[in-house]
């Protein structure tokens, strides 16, 4: 029903919102048309100015606003429970744009020792280039974070579960801490995904995604996204407009298409991950398993409270035999690929000390608790018994080699 008597829309479930997005249209194409045009033509200067004034909602010039990108952004915002969203050409560009939007020379930012290695690099590099200052705090000791705040702290930037150790941060508590000190809470929600954790509802002000991971979900695209209030997205949009890290319309269409199956993929990956983590925890060749779905995980109770559809697709394992055994294990895998990414339908294994966290150096990794024997397993949607068989045979071969 249209018009003033239209009933308020019910809050729909993640699966419905993933398929339908904002679901404003009831006629026309079901799939967003790919408008393959970087620029748009106008009858008059007034018309052009009007389109320009609409900014990201307008169809004027692709770097400013584009209809195919906008459709995907609205779809993602609806799924994430956010007022607005923006697409980027990579997750790194999304995170970098949030920092550039909120940090000026002289400002201070607090981030986790355990956050993604590229984010460490970005924050340290930005401190030298743009004159902000950064302190890293231990995700495992939130009671120490309050001391890190200064009068000029603008952002607390977190991840949960962290990469790769799956440390769980209480997002609502982190938001309270940041807000009490006049700072915003920024969260890289890549590991949980927009359906695995509703970060905005938990109190986050700005949320970033590497859409390369579960949003894209098939290992075939590189992209990023930011979600938040309209006011926050205004600031981030300005950065995107001036620096230009924007995907093309085909990529935006591919991301929107992938959003529709995100809950199904995430649920299947999370169920497989829980089963493998449970079996690995009983395996003699494995020293320790970090997975928030296990009751033995220190963050399990918080994860139960704040994660939805399971506990994520990443399982971190420390194998008995250390670095050499870890290397032998991933080289012996036959079904699981040895590759540096996560969140997709194909299971992947990597050694974070040599991939995602190589930039931290040995001392930085020791501080963050990332050993050279740590294997990060990103669990896909294959049959769980086939995955288990592969892991078992690889662990057995590794035990013979070391
Ligand atoms: C948690 C997390 N955030 C951000 C990124 C960066 O994303 P992208 O590679 O899409 O730039 C990654 C990449 O591995 C990641 O794991």
mmCIF file of C-alpha atoms and ligand atoms in Angstrom:
data_model
loop_
_atom_site.group_PDB
_atom_site.id
_atom_site.type_symbol
_atom_site.label_atom_id
_atom_site.label_comp_id
_atom_site.label_asym_id
_atom_site.label_seq_id
_atom_site.Cartn_x
_atom_site.Cartn_y
_atom_site.Cartn_z
ATOM 1 C CA UNK A 1 0.000 0.000 0.000
ATOM 2 C CA UNK A 2 1.412 3.419 -0.946
ATOM 3 C CA UNK A 3 0.669 6.843 0.611
ATOM 4 C CA UNK A 4 0.178 8.148 4.148
ATOM 5 C CA UNK A 5 -1.782 5.079 5.358
ATOM 6 C CA UNK A 6 1.040 2.755 4.511
ATOM 7 C CA UNK A 7 1.804 0.493 7.508
ATOM 8 C CA UNK A 8 5.234 0.871 9.129
ATOM 9 C CA UNK A 9 7.550 -1.742 7.656
ATOM 10 C CA UNK A 10 8.280 -4.670 9.992
ATOM 11 C CA UNK A 11 11.900 -5.374 10.875
ATOM 12 C CA UNK A 12 12.640 -8.308 8.662
ATOM 13 C CA UNK A 13 15.080 -11.135 9.323
ATOM 14 C CA UNK A 14 18.653 -11.178 7.998
ATOM 15 C CA UNK A 15 17.765 -13.673 5.264
ATOM 16 C CA UNK A 16 14.933 -11.500 3.964
ATOM 17 C CA UNK A 17 16.927 -8.283 4.155
ATOM 18 C CA UNK A 18 19.841 -9.979 2.387
ATOM 19 C CA UNK A 19 17.615 -10.911 -0.546
ATOM 20 C CA UNK A 20 15.484 -7.774 -0.660
ATOM 21 C CA UNK A 21 17.713 -5.033 0.750
ATOM 22 C CA UNK A 22 15.717 -1.864 1.413
ATOM 23 C CA UNK A 23 12.898 -3.480 -0.660
ATOM 24 C CA UNK A 24 11.521 -0.109 -1.724
ATOM 25 C CA UNK A 25 10.579 -1.137 -5.257
ATOM 26 C CA UNK A 26 7.696 -3.386 -6.201
ATOM 27 C CA UNK A 27 7.985 -3.087 -9.972
ATOM 28 C CA UNK A 28 10.816 -3.028 -12.506
ATOM 29 C CA UNK A 29 13.883 -5.260 -12.793
ATOM 30 C CA UNK A 30 14.582 -7.648 -9.891
ATOM 31 C CA UNK A 31 18.303 -7.344 -10.481
ATOM 32 C CA UNK A 32 19.877 -3.871 -10.401
ATOM 33 C CA UNK A 33 20.694 -2.711 -13.963
ATOM 34 C CA UNK A 34 24.411 -2.213 -14.566
ATOM 35 C CA UNK A 35 24.693 1.364 -15.790
ATOM 36 C CA UNK A 36 27.955 1.290 -17.710
ATOM 37 C CA UNK A 37 28.478 5.031 -17.811
ATOM 38 C CA UNK A 38 31.080 7.040 -15.894
ATOM 39 C CA UNK A 39 29.419 10.353 -16.683
ATOM 40 C CA UNK A 40 25.858 11.578 -17.228
ATOM 41 C CA UNK A 41 24.361 14.160 -19.606
ATOM 42 C CA UNK A 42 21.901 16.994 -18.789
ATOM 43 C CA UNK A 43 19.532 19.241 -20.726
ATOM 44 C CA UNK A 44 20.376 22.305 -18.661
ATOM 45 C CA UNK A 45 22.891 23.641 -16.204
ATOM 46 C CA UNK A 46 20.166 23.652 -13.547
ATOM 47 C CA UNK A 47 19.568 19.927 -14.057
ATOM 48 C CA UNK A 48 23.291 19.249 -13.830
ATOM 49 C CA UNK A 49 23.638 21.306 -10.663
ATOM 50 C CA UNK A 50 20.679 19.483 -9.127
ATOM 51 C CA UNK A 51 22.290 16.077 -9.825
ATOM 52 C CA UNK A 52 25.609 17.348 -8.479
ATOM 53 C CA UNK A 53 23.906 18.584 -5.299
ATOM 54 C CA UNK A 54 22.515 15.111 -4.661
ATOM 55 C CA UNK A 55 26.093 13.910 -4.083
ATOM 56 C CA UNK A 56 26.233 10.135 -3.592
ATOM 57 C CA UNK A 57 22.482 9.906 -4.311
ATOM 58 C CA UNK A 58 22.851 11.593 -7.693
ATOM 59 C CA UNK A 59 23.811 10.353 -11.158
ATOM 60 C CA UNK A 60 26.349 12.975 -12.212
ATOM 61 C CA UNK A 61 29.851 11.481 -12.306
ATOM 62 C CA UNK A 62 30.881 8.030 -11.068
ATOM 63 C CA UNK A 63 33.377 9.165 -8.439
ATOM 64 C CA UNK A 64 30.694 11.389 -6.878
ATOM 65 C CA UNK A 65 27.560 9.246 -7.173
ATOM 66 C CA UNK A 66 26.425 6.396 -9.405
ATOM 67 C CA UNK A 67 23.058 4.556 -9.519
ATOM 68 C CA UNK A 68 24.431 1.003 -9.654
ATOM 69 C CA UNK A 69 26.783 1.642 -6.742
ATOM 70 C CA UNK A 70 24.036 3.409 -4.826
ATOM 71 C CA UNK A 71 21.637 0.476 -5.162
ATOM 72 C CA UNK A 72 24.239 -1.855 -3.676
ATOM 73 C CA UNK A 73 25.078 0.649 -0.922
ATOM 74 C CA UNK A 74 21.427 0.941 0.104
ATOM 75 C CA UNK A 75 21.073 -2.833 0.070
ATOM 76 C CA UNK A 76 24.102 -3.211 2.352
ATOM 77 C CA UNK A 77 22.927 -0.420 4.690
ATOM 78 C CA UNK A 78 19.556 -2.168 5.082
ATOM 79 C CA UNK A 79 21.259 -5.471 5.851
ATOM 80 C CA UNK A 80 23.666 -3.900 8.350
ATOM 81 C CA UNK A 81 20.984 -1.864 10.149
ATOM 82 C CA UNK A 82 22.796 1.340 9.159
ATOM 83 C CA UNK A 83 21.469 4.648 7.859
ATOM 84 C CA UNK A 84 23.927 4.620 5.006
ATOM 85 C CA UNK A 85 26.803 2.752 3.372
ATOM 86 C CA UNK A 86 29.561 3.369 0.833
ATOM 87 C CA UNK A 87 31.484 1.015 -1.424
ATOM 88 C CA UNK A 88 35.254 1.153 -1.886
ATOM 89 C CA UNK A 89 37.740 -0.455 -4.211
ATOM 90 C CA UNK A 90 39.234 -2.495 -1.308
ATOM 91 C CA UNK A 91 38.848 -3.115 2.405
ATOM 92 C CA UNK A 92 42.097 -1.214 2.990
ATOM 93 C CA UNK A 93 40.635 1.796 1.132
ATOM 94 C CA UNK A 94 37.480 1.622 3.282
ATOM 95 C CA UNK A 95 39.441 1.549 6.558
ATOM 96 C CA UNK A 96 41.907 4.203 5.365
ATOM 97 C CA UNK A 97 39.050 6.501 4.350
ATOM 98 C CA UNK A 98 37.469 6.195 7.813
ATOM 99 C CA UNK A 99 40.780 7.205 9.418
ATOM 100 C CA UNK A 100 41.296 10.098 6.986
ATOM 101 C CA UNK A 101 37.725 11.282 7.599
ATOM 102 C CA UNK A 102 38.078 11.342 11.377
ATOM 103 C CA UNK A 103 41.733 12.055 12.145
ATOM 104 C CA UNK A 104 43.539 15.343 11.619
ATOM 105 C CA UNK A 105 47.105 16.258 12.459
ATOM 106 C CA UNK A 106 47.393 16.258 16.268
ATOM 107 C CA UNK A 107 44.547 13.786 16.821
ATOM 108 C CA UNK A 108 44.968 10.461 18.605
ATOM 109 C CA UNK A 109 43.625 7.005 17.756
ATOM 110 C CA UNK A 110 43.620 3.790 19.780
ATOM 111 C CA UNK A 111 43.651 0.418 18.020
ATOM 112 C CA UNK A 112 44.181 -3.216 18.962
ATOM 113 C CA UNK A 113 47.641 -4.864 18.895
ATOM 114 C CA UNK A 114 45.773 -7.782 17.306
ATOM 115 C CA UNK A 115 44.104 -5.888 14.470
ATOM 116 C CA UNK A 116 44.695 -6.743 10.797
ATOM 117 C CA UNK A 117 48.388 -6.248 9.866
ATOM 118 C CA UNK A 118 47.512 -3.835 7.048
ATOM 119 C CA UNK A 119 45.639 -1.633 9.531
ATOM 120 C CA UNK A 120 48.719 -1.522 11.781
ATOM 121 C CA UNK A 121 50.781 -0.493 8.820
ATOM 122 C CA UNK A 122 48.236 2.157 7.800
ATOM 123 C CA UNK A 123 48.007 3.677 11.284
ATOM 124 C CA UNK A 124 51.794 3.810 11.737
ATOM 125 C CA UNK A 125 52.338 5.182 8.234
ATOM 126 C CA UNK A 126 49.575 7.772 8.725
ATOM 127 C CA UNK A 127 51.171 8.910 11.996
ATOM 128 C CA UNK A 128 54.344 9.825 10.063
ATOM 129 C CA UNK A 129 52.514 11.296 7.074
ATOM 130 C CA UNK A 130 49.519 13.062 8.530
ATOM 131 C CA UNK A 131 50.657 13.785 12.090
ATOM 132 C CA UNK A 132 48.120 11.786 14.063
ATOM 133 C CA UNK A 133 49.355 9.619 16.936
ATOM 134 C CA UNK A 134 48.411 6.020 17.654
ATOM 135 C CA UNK A 135 48.515 3.701 20.659
ATOM 136 C CA UNK A 136 47.932 -0.030 20.402
ATOM 137 C CA UNK A 137 46.195 -1.847 23.251
ATOM 138 C CA UNK A 138 45.896 -5.564 23.964
ATOM 139 C CA UNK A 139 42.504 -6.959 22.871
ATOM 140 C CA UNK A 140 42.801 -9.569 25.647
ATOM 141 C CA UNK A 141 43.034 -6.917 28.407
ATOM 142 C CA UNK A 142 40.184 -4.405 27.910
ATOM 143 C CA UNK A 143 40.598 -3.258 31.524
ATOM 144 C CA UNK A 144 43.824 -1.486 30.423
ATOM 145 C CA UNK A 145 42.265 0.508 27.558
ATOM 146 C CA UNK A 146 40.910 3.417 29.603
ATOM 147 C CA UNK A 147 44.494 4.493 30.414
ATOM 148 C CA UNK A 148 45.285 4.863 26.707
ATOM 149 C CA UNK A 149 42.680 7.622 26.143
ATOM 150 C CA UNK A 150 43.843 11.236 25.892
ATOM 151 C CA UNK A 151 41.862 14.472 25.538
ATOM 152 C CA UNK A 152 42.567 14.382 21.767
ATOM 153 C CA UNK A 153 41.515 10.728 21.220
ATOM 154 C CA UNK A 154 39.003 10.702 18.362
ATOM 155 C CA UNK A 155 38.669 7.004 17.553
ATOM 156 C CA UNK A 156 38.834 3.613 19.218
ATOM 157 C CA UNK A 157 39.301 1.105 16.379
ATOM 158 C CA UNK A 158 38.593 -2.563 17.115
ATOM 159 C CA UNK A 159 37.977 -5.939 15.490
ATOM 160 C CA UNK A 160 35.987 -8.873 16.885
ATOM 161 C CA UNK A 161 36.756 -11.713 16.362
ATOM 162 C CA UNK A 162 40.324 -10.505 15.793
ATOM 163 C CA UNK A 163 42.494 -11.652 12.939
ATOM 164 C CA UNK A 164 43.820 -14.354 13.283
ATOM 165 C CA UNK A 165 43.481 -15.330 16.972
ATOM 166 C CA UNK A 166 39.700 -14.816 17.217
ATOM 167 C CA UNK A 167 39.949 -12.741 20.410
ATOM 168 C CA UNK A 168 36.437 -11.508 21.269
ATOM 169 C CA UNK A 169 35.918 -7.864 22.208
ATOM 170 C CA UNK A 170 32.730 -6.798 24.000
ATOM 171 C CA UNK A 171 31.479 -4.277 21.423
ATOM 172 C CA UNK A 172 28.849 -2.655 23.671
ATOM 173 C CA UNK A 173 31.460 -2.113 26.409
ATOM 174 C CA UNK A 174 33.982 -0.719 23.923
ATOM 175 C CA UNK A 175 31.323 1.712 22.639
ATOM 176 C CA UNK A 176 30.540 2.876 26.195
ATOM 177 C CA UNK A 177 34.225 3.449 26.898
ATOM 178 C CA UNK A 178 34.818 5.411 23.683
ATOM 179 C CA UNK A 179 31.656 7.499 24.040
ATOM 180 C CA UNK A 180 32.346 8.368 27.691
ATOM 181 C CA UNK A 181 35.623 9.921 26.502
ATOM 182 C CA UNK A 182 34.176 11.769 23.539
ATOM 183 C CA UNK A 183 35.561 9.334 20.938
ATOM 184 C CA UNK A 184 33.823 7.237 18.274
ATOM 185 C CA UNK A 185 33.921 3.462 18.074
ATOM 186 C CA UNK A 186 35.126 2.134 14.733
ATOM 187 C CA UNK A 187 34.992 -1.611 14.063
ATOM 188 C CA UNK A 188 36.382 -3.707 11.251
ATOM 189 C CA UNK A 189 33.527 -6.246 11.154
ATOM 190 C CA UNK A 190 35.033 -8.308 8.326
ATOM 191 C CA UNK A 191 35.479 -11.502 10.370
ATOM 192 C CA UNK A 192 31.862 -11.664 11.542
ATOM 193 C CA UNK A 193 30.240 -10.180 8.369
ATOM 194 C CA UNK A 194 27.140 -7.927 8.325
ATOM 195 C CA UNK A 195 24.892 -10.859 9.225
ATOM 196 C CA UNK A 196 27.194 -12.454 11.787
ATOM 197 C CA UNK A 197 27.314 -9.401 14.046
ATOM 198 C CA UNK A 198 25.100 -6.304 14.035
ATOM 199 C CA UNK A 199 27.817 -3.923 15.136
ATOM 200 C CA UNK A 200 25.778 -0.727 14.841
ATOM 201 C CA UNK A 201 23.015 -2.109 17.054
ATOM 202 C CA UNK A 202 25.732 -2.995 19.573
ATOM 203 C CA UNK A 203 26.908 0.642 19.679
ATOM 204 C CA UNK A 204 29.560 1.030 16.956
ATOM 205 C CA UNK A 205 29.568 4.394 15.129
ATOM 206 C CA UNK A 206 31.339 3.323 11.966
ATOM 207 C CA UNK A 207 31.829 -0.153 10.514
ATOM 208 C CA UNK A 208 34.272 -1.298 7.851
ATOM 209 C CA UNK A 209 34.338 -4.425 5.715
ATOM 210 C CA UNK A 210 36.791 -6.043 3.404
ATOM 211 C CA UNK A 211 34.084 -7.118 0.928
ATOM 212 C CA UNK A 212 36.817 -9.275 -0.609
ATOM 213 C CA UNK A 213 36.013 -11.714 2.218
ATOM 214 C CA UNK A 214 32.524 -13.034 3.088
ATOM 215 C CA UNK A 215 30.493 -10.284 1.399
ATOM 216 C CA UNK A 216 31.988 -11.175 -2.011
ATOM 217 C CA UNK A 217 32.435 -14.709 -0.727
ATOM 218 C CA UNK A 218 33.813 -16.455 -3.821
ATOM 219 C CA UNK A 219 37.449 -15.300 -3.893
ATOM 220 C CA UNK A 220 36.822 -13.474 -7.156
ATOM 221 C CA UNK A 221 36.618 -9.784 -6.234
ATOM 222 C CA UNK A 222 38.480 -7.127 -4.245
ATOM 223 C CA UNK A 223 36.326 -4.439 -2.609
ATOM 224 C CA UNK A 224 35.458 -2.716 0.655
ATOM 225 C CA UNK A 225 32.553 -1.003 2.376
ATOM 226 C CA UNK A 226 31.798 1.384 5.227
ATOM 227 C CA UNK A 227 28.468 1.652 7.043
ATOM 228 C CA UNK A 228 27.231 4.111 9.673
ATOM 229 C CA UNK A 229 24.974 7.077 10.319
ATOM 230 C CA UNK A 230 24.351 9.615 7.533
ATOM 231 C CA UNK A 231 26.567 12.119 9.386
ATOM 232 C CA UNK A 232 29.501 9.697 9.580
ATOM 233 C CA UNK A 233 29.031 8.594 5.965
ATOM 234 C CA UNK A 234 29.022 12.271 4.846
ATOM 235 C CA UNK A 235 32.573 12.606 6.180
ATOM 236 C CA UNK A 236 33.744 9.332 4.654
ATOM 237 C CA UNK A 237 32.096 10.136 1.305
ATOM 238 C CA UNK A 238 34.131 13.363 1.109
ATOM 239 C CA UNK A 239 37.337 11.318 1.429
ATOM 240 C CA UNK A 240 36.165 8.845 -1.241
ATOM 241 C CA UNK A 241 35.310 11.727 -3.540
ATOM 242 C CA UNK A 242 38.667 13.478 -3.230
ATOM 243 C CA UNK A 243 40.877 10.354 -3.331
ATOM 244 C CA UNK A 244 38.668 8.286 -5.664
ATOM 245 C CA UNK A 245 38.976 4.633 -4.439
ATOM 246 C CA UNK A 246 35.677 3.625 -6.006
ATOM 247 C CA UNK A 247 34.656 0.317 -7.617
ATOM 248 C CA UNK A 248 33.165 0.123 -11.074
ATOM 249 C CA UNK A 249 29.438 -0.588 -11.684
ATOM 250 C CA UNK A 250 29.953 -4.245 -12.630
ATOM 251 C CA UNK A 251 31.773 -4.873 -9.392
ATOM 252 C CA UNK A 252 29.023 -3.098 -7.415
ATOM 253 C CA UNK A 253 26.442 -5.323 -9.124
ATOM 254 C CA UNK A 254 28.499 -8.426 -8.271
ATOM 255 C CA UNK A 255 28.670 -7.341 -4.612
ATOM 256 C CA UNK A 256 24.909 -6.730 -4.454
ATOM 257 C CA UNK A 257 24.269 -10.155 -5.998
ATOM 258 C CA UNK A 258 26.567 -11.752 -3.410
ATOM 259 C CA UNK A 259 24.767 -10.023 -0.526
ATOM 260 C CA UNK A 260 21.637 -12.004 -1.374
ATOM 261 C CA UNK A 261 23.227 -15.331 -0.419
ATOM 262 C CA UNK A 262 25.415 -14.007 2.405
ATOM 263 C CA UNK A 263 23.357 -15.451 5.314
ATOM 264 C CA UNK A 264 23.210 -18.902 3.704
ATOM 265 C CA UNK A 265 26.943 -18.956 3.101
ATOM 266 C CA UNK A 266 27.782 -17.579 6.553
ATOM 267 C CA UNK A 267 25.518 -20.106 8.285
ATOM 268 C CA UNK A 268 27.077 -23.015 6.357
ATOM 269 C CA UNK A 269 30.643 -21.804 6.966
ATOM 270 C CA UNK A 270 29.994 -21.206 10.661
ATOM 271 C CA UNK A 271 28.446 -24.659 11.154
ATOM 272 C CA UNK A 272 31.441 -26.308 9.443
ATOM 273 C CA UNK A 273 33.885 -24.185 11.474
ATOM 274 C CA UNK A 274 32.280 -25.176 14.779
ATOM 275 C CA UNK A 275 32.374 -28.855 13.872
ATOM 276 C CA UNK A 276 36.029 -28.726 12.744
ATOM 277 C CA UNK A 277 37.087 -26.679 15.794
ATOM 278 C CA UNK A 278 35.427 -29.263 18.071
ATOM 279 C CA UNK A 279 37.202 -32.152 16.335
ATOM 280 C CA UNK A 280 40.563 -30.317 16.174
ATOM 281 C CA UNK A 281 40.411 -29.571 19.917
ATOM 282 C CA UNK A 282 40.451 -33.341 20.525
ATOM 283 C CA UNK A 283 43.295 -34.057 18.061
ATOM 284 C CA UNK A 284 46.643 -35.086 19.586
ATOM 285 C CA UNK A 285 48.604 -33.150 16.932
ATOM 286 C CA UNK A 286 47.003 -29.844 17.889
ATOM 287 C CA UNK A 287 48.258 -27.873 20.878
ATOM 288 C CA UNK A 288 45.548 -25.229 20.963
ATOM 289 C CA UNK A 289 42.417 -24.261 19.047
ATOM 290 C CA UNK A 290 41.040 -20.712 19.145
ATOM 291 C CA UNK A 291 37.407 -20.582 18.101
ATOM 292 C CA UNK A 292 34.765 -18.437 19.845
ATOM 293 C CA UNK A 293 32.164 -21.198 19.475
ATOM 294 C CA UNK A 294 34.080 -23.489 21.860
ATOM 295 C CA UNK A 295 33.023 -23.210 25.505
ATOM 296 C CA UNK A 296 36.756 -23.198 26.403
ATOM 297 C CA UNK A 297 37.342 -19.923 24.457
ATOM 298 C CA UNK A 298 37.797 -16.978 26.890
ATOM 299 C CA UNK A 299 35.368 -14.832 24.877
ATOM 300 C CA UNK A 300 32.698 -17.510 24.416
ATOM 301 C CA UNK A 301 30.049 -15.941 26.687
ATOM 302 C CA UNK A 302 30.404 -12.521 24.994
ATOM 303 C CA UNK A 303 30.349 -14.148 21.550
ATOM 304 C CA UNK A 304 27.095 -15.925 22.429
ATOM 305 C CA UNK A 305 25.638 -12.524 23.319
ATOM 306 C CA UNK A 306 26.839 -10.488 20.379
ATOM 307 C CA UNK A 307 27.303 -12.828 17.404
ATOM 308 C CA UNK A 308 24.451 -14.162 15.298
ATOM 309 C CA UNK A 309 24.216 -17.204 12.977
ATOM 310 C CA UNK A 310 27.198 -18.861 14.709
ATOM 311 C CA UNK A 311 30.720 -17.834 15.602
ATOM 312 C CA UNK A 312 32.504 -17.036 12.352
ATOM 313 C CA UNK A 313 34.321 -19.121 9.775
ATOM 314 C CA UNK A 314 37.876 -18.713 11.057
ATOM 315 C CA UNK A 315 39.561 -21.257 13.309
ATOM 316 C CA UNK A 316 43.116 -20.606 14.536
ATOM 317 C CA UNK A 317 45.209 -23.645 15.468
ATOM 318 C CA UNK A 318 48.598 -23.982 17.077
ATOM 319 C CA UNK A 319 49.982 -27.338 16.026
ATOM 320 C CA UNK A 320 52.202 -29.469 18.236
ATOM 321 C CA UNK A 321 55.690 -29.178 16.694
ATOM 322 C CA UNK A 322 55.592 -25.401 16.146
ATOM 323 C CA UNK A 323 56.602 -23.509 12.999
ATOM 324 C CA UNK A 324 58.002 -26.495 11.103
ATOM 325 C CA UNK A 325 54.925 -28.634 11.769
ATOM 326 C CA UNK A 326 52.603 -25.785 10.779
ATOM 327 C CA UNK A 327 54.419 -25.381 7.477
ATOM 328 C CA UNK A 328 54.416 -29.141 6.871
ATOM 329 C CA UNK A 329 50.674 -29.259 7.609
ATOM 330 C CA UNK A 330 49.616 -26.557 5.175
ATOM 331 C CA UNK A 331 51.925 -27.985 2.485
ATOM 332 C CA UNK A 332 50.318 -31.416 2.931
ATOM 333 C CA UNK A 333 46.717 -30.193 2.518
ATOM 334 C CA UNK A 334 45.063 -31.541 -0.612
ATOM 335 C CA UNK A 335 41.534 -30.103 -0.514
ATOM 336 C CA UNK A 336 42.031 -26.955 1.563
ATOM 337 C CA UNK A 337 43.952 -24.371 -0.455
ATOM 338 C CA UNK A 338 47.074 -22.710 0.914
ATOM 339 C CA UNK A 339 46.037 -19.092 0.243
ATOM 340 C CA UNK A 340 45.985 -15.747 2.094
ATOM 341 C CA UNK A 341 42.342 -14.742 2.422
ATOM 342 C CA UNK A 342 39.208 -15.734 4.328
ATOM 343 C CA UNK A 343 35.419 -15.712 4.398
ATOM 344 C CA UNK A 344 34.826 -17.440 1.057
ATOM 345 C CA UNK A 345 33.051 -20.655 0.077
ATOM 346 C CA UNK A 346 36.387 -22.434 -0.435
ATOM 347 C CA UNK A 347 38.371 -23.467 2.623
ATOM 348 C CA UNK A 348 41.769 -21.808 2.868
ATOM 349 C CA UNK A 349 44.712 -22.164 5.243
ATOM 350 C CA UNK A 350 47.540 -19.706 5.818
ATOM 351 C CA UNK A 351 50.344 -18.940 8.245
ATOM 352 C CA UNK A 352 49.561 -15.399 9.525
ATOM 353 C CA UNK A 353 53.195 -14.829 10.608
ATOM 354 C CA UNK A 354 54.101 -14.977 6.898
ATOM 355 C CA UNK A 355 50.965 -13.364 5.404
ATOM 356 C CA UNK A 356 48.438 -11.064 7.114
ATOM 357 C CA UNK A 357 50.762 -10.177 10.028
ATOM 358 C CA UNK A 358 54.157 -10.195 8.322
ATOM 359 C CA UNK A 359 54.388 -6.381 8.712
ATOM 360 C CA UNK A 360 54.341 -6.621 12.503
ATOM 361 C CA UNK A 361 57.815 -8.204 12.674
ATOM 362 C CA UNK A 362 58.738 -10.881 15.220
ATOM 363 C CA UNK A 363 58.501 -8.521 18.236
ATOM 364 C CA UNK A 364 55.095 -7.156 17.206
ATOM 365 C CA UNK A 365 53.745 -10.653 16.606
ATOM 366 C CA UNK A 366 55.023 -11.850 19.977
ATOM 367 C CA UNK A 367 53.224 -8.904 21.628
ATOM 368 C CA UNK A 368 49.995 -9.752 19.771
ATOM 369 C CA UNK A 369 50.312 -13.459 20.673
ATOM 370 C CA UNK A 370 50.779 -14.667 17.068
ATOM 371 C CA UNK A 371 53.273 -17.542 16.929
ATOM 372 C CA UNK A 372 55.037 -18.845 13.810
ATOM 373 C CA UNK A 373 53.276 -22.166 14.378
ATOM 374 C CA UNK A 374 49.810 -20.639 14.112
ATOM 375 C CA UNK A 375 47.619 -21.807 11.221
ATOM 376 C CA UNK A 376 44.592 -19.733 10.245
ATOM 377 C CA UNK A 377 41.905 -21.885 8.761
ATOM 378 C CA UNK A 378 39.126 -20.118 6.890
ATOM 379 C CA UNK A 379 36.373 -22.683 6.639
ATOM 380 C CA UNK A 380 34.262 -22.865 3.489
ATOM 381 C CA UNK A 381 31.036 -24.633 2.579
ATOM 382 C CA UNK A 382 32.486 -27.975 1.410
ATOM 383 C CA UNK A 383 31.324 -31.197 3.061
ATOM 384 C CA UNK A 384 32.618 -31.135 6.632
ATOM 385 C CA UNK A 385 33.762 -34.776 6.586
ATOM 386 C CA UNK A 386 35.809 -34.192 3.447
ATOM 387 C CA UNK A 387 37.456 -31.203 5.147
ATOM 388 C CA UNK A 388 38.125 -33.230 8.281
ATOM 389 C CA UNK A 389 39.677 -36.068 6.302
ATOM 390 C CA UNK A 390 42.012 -33.569 4.612
ATOM 391 C CA UNK A 391 43.041 -31.949 7.899
ATOM 392 C CA UNK A 392 43.624 -35.341 9.537
ATOM 393 C CA UNK A 393 45.820 -36.621 6.702
ATOM 394 C CA UNK A 394 47.817 -33.347 6.615
ATOM 395 C CA UNK A 395 48.394 -33.404 10.389
ATOM 396 C CA UNK A 396 49.483 -37.055 10.158
ATOM 397 C CA UNK A 397 51.958 -36.300 7.339
ATOM 398 C CA UNK A 398 53.311 -33.287 9.259
ATOM 399 C CA UNK A 399 53.843 -35.441 12.369
ATOM 400 C CA UNK A 400 56.023 -37.818 10.265
ATOM 401 C CA UNK A 401 58.072 -34.955 8.745
ATOM 402 C CA UNK A 402 59.060 -33.151 11.981
HETATM 403 C C1 LIG B 1 40.147 -8.150 8.909
HETATM 404 C C2 LIG B 1 40.601 -7.537 7.614
HETATM 405 N N1 LIG B 1 40.346 -6.243 7.381
HETATM 406 C C3 LIG B 1 40.735 -5.641 6.236
HETATM 407 C C4 LIG B 1 41.450 -6.309 5.270
HETATM 408 C C5 LIG B 1 41.869 -5.591 4.027
HETATM 409 O O1 LIG B 1 40.979 -5.848 2.998
HETATM 410 P P1 LIG B 1 41.347 -5.794 1.416
HETATM 411 O O2 LIG B 1 42.365 -6.881 1.195
HETATM 412 O O3 LIG B 1 40.046 -6.029 0.754
HETATM 413 O O4 LIG B 1 41.918 -4.446 1.151
HETATM 414 C C6 LIG B 1 41.730 -7.665 5.465
HETATM 415 C C7 LIG B 1 42.485 -8.411 4.415
HETATM 416 O O5 LIG B 1 42.941 -9.510 4.624
HETATM 417 C C8 LIG B 1 41.303 -8.292 6.673
HETATM 418 O O6 LIG B 1 41.571 -9.578 6.931
#
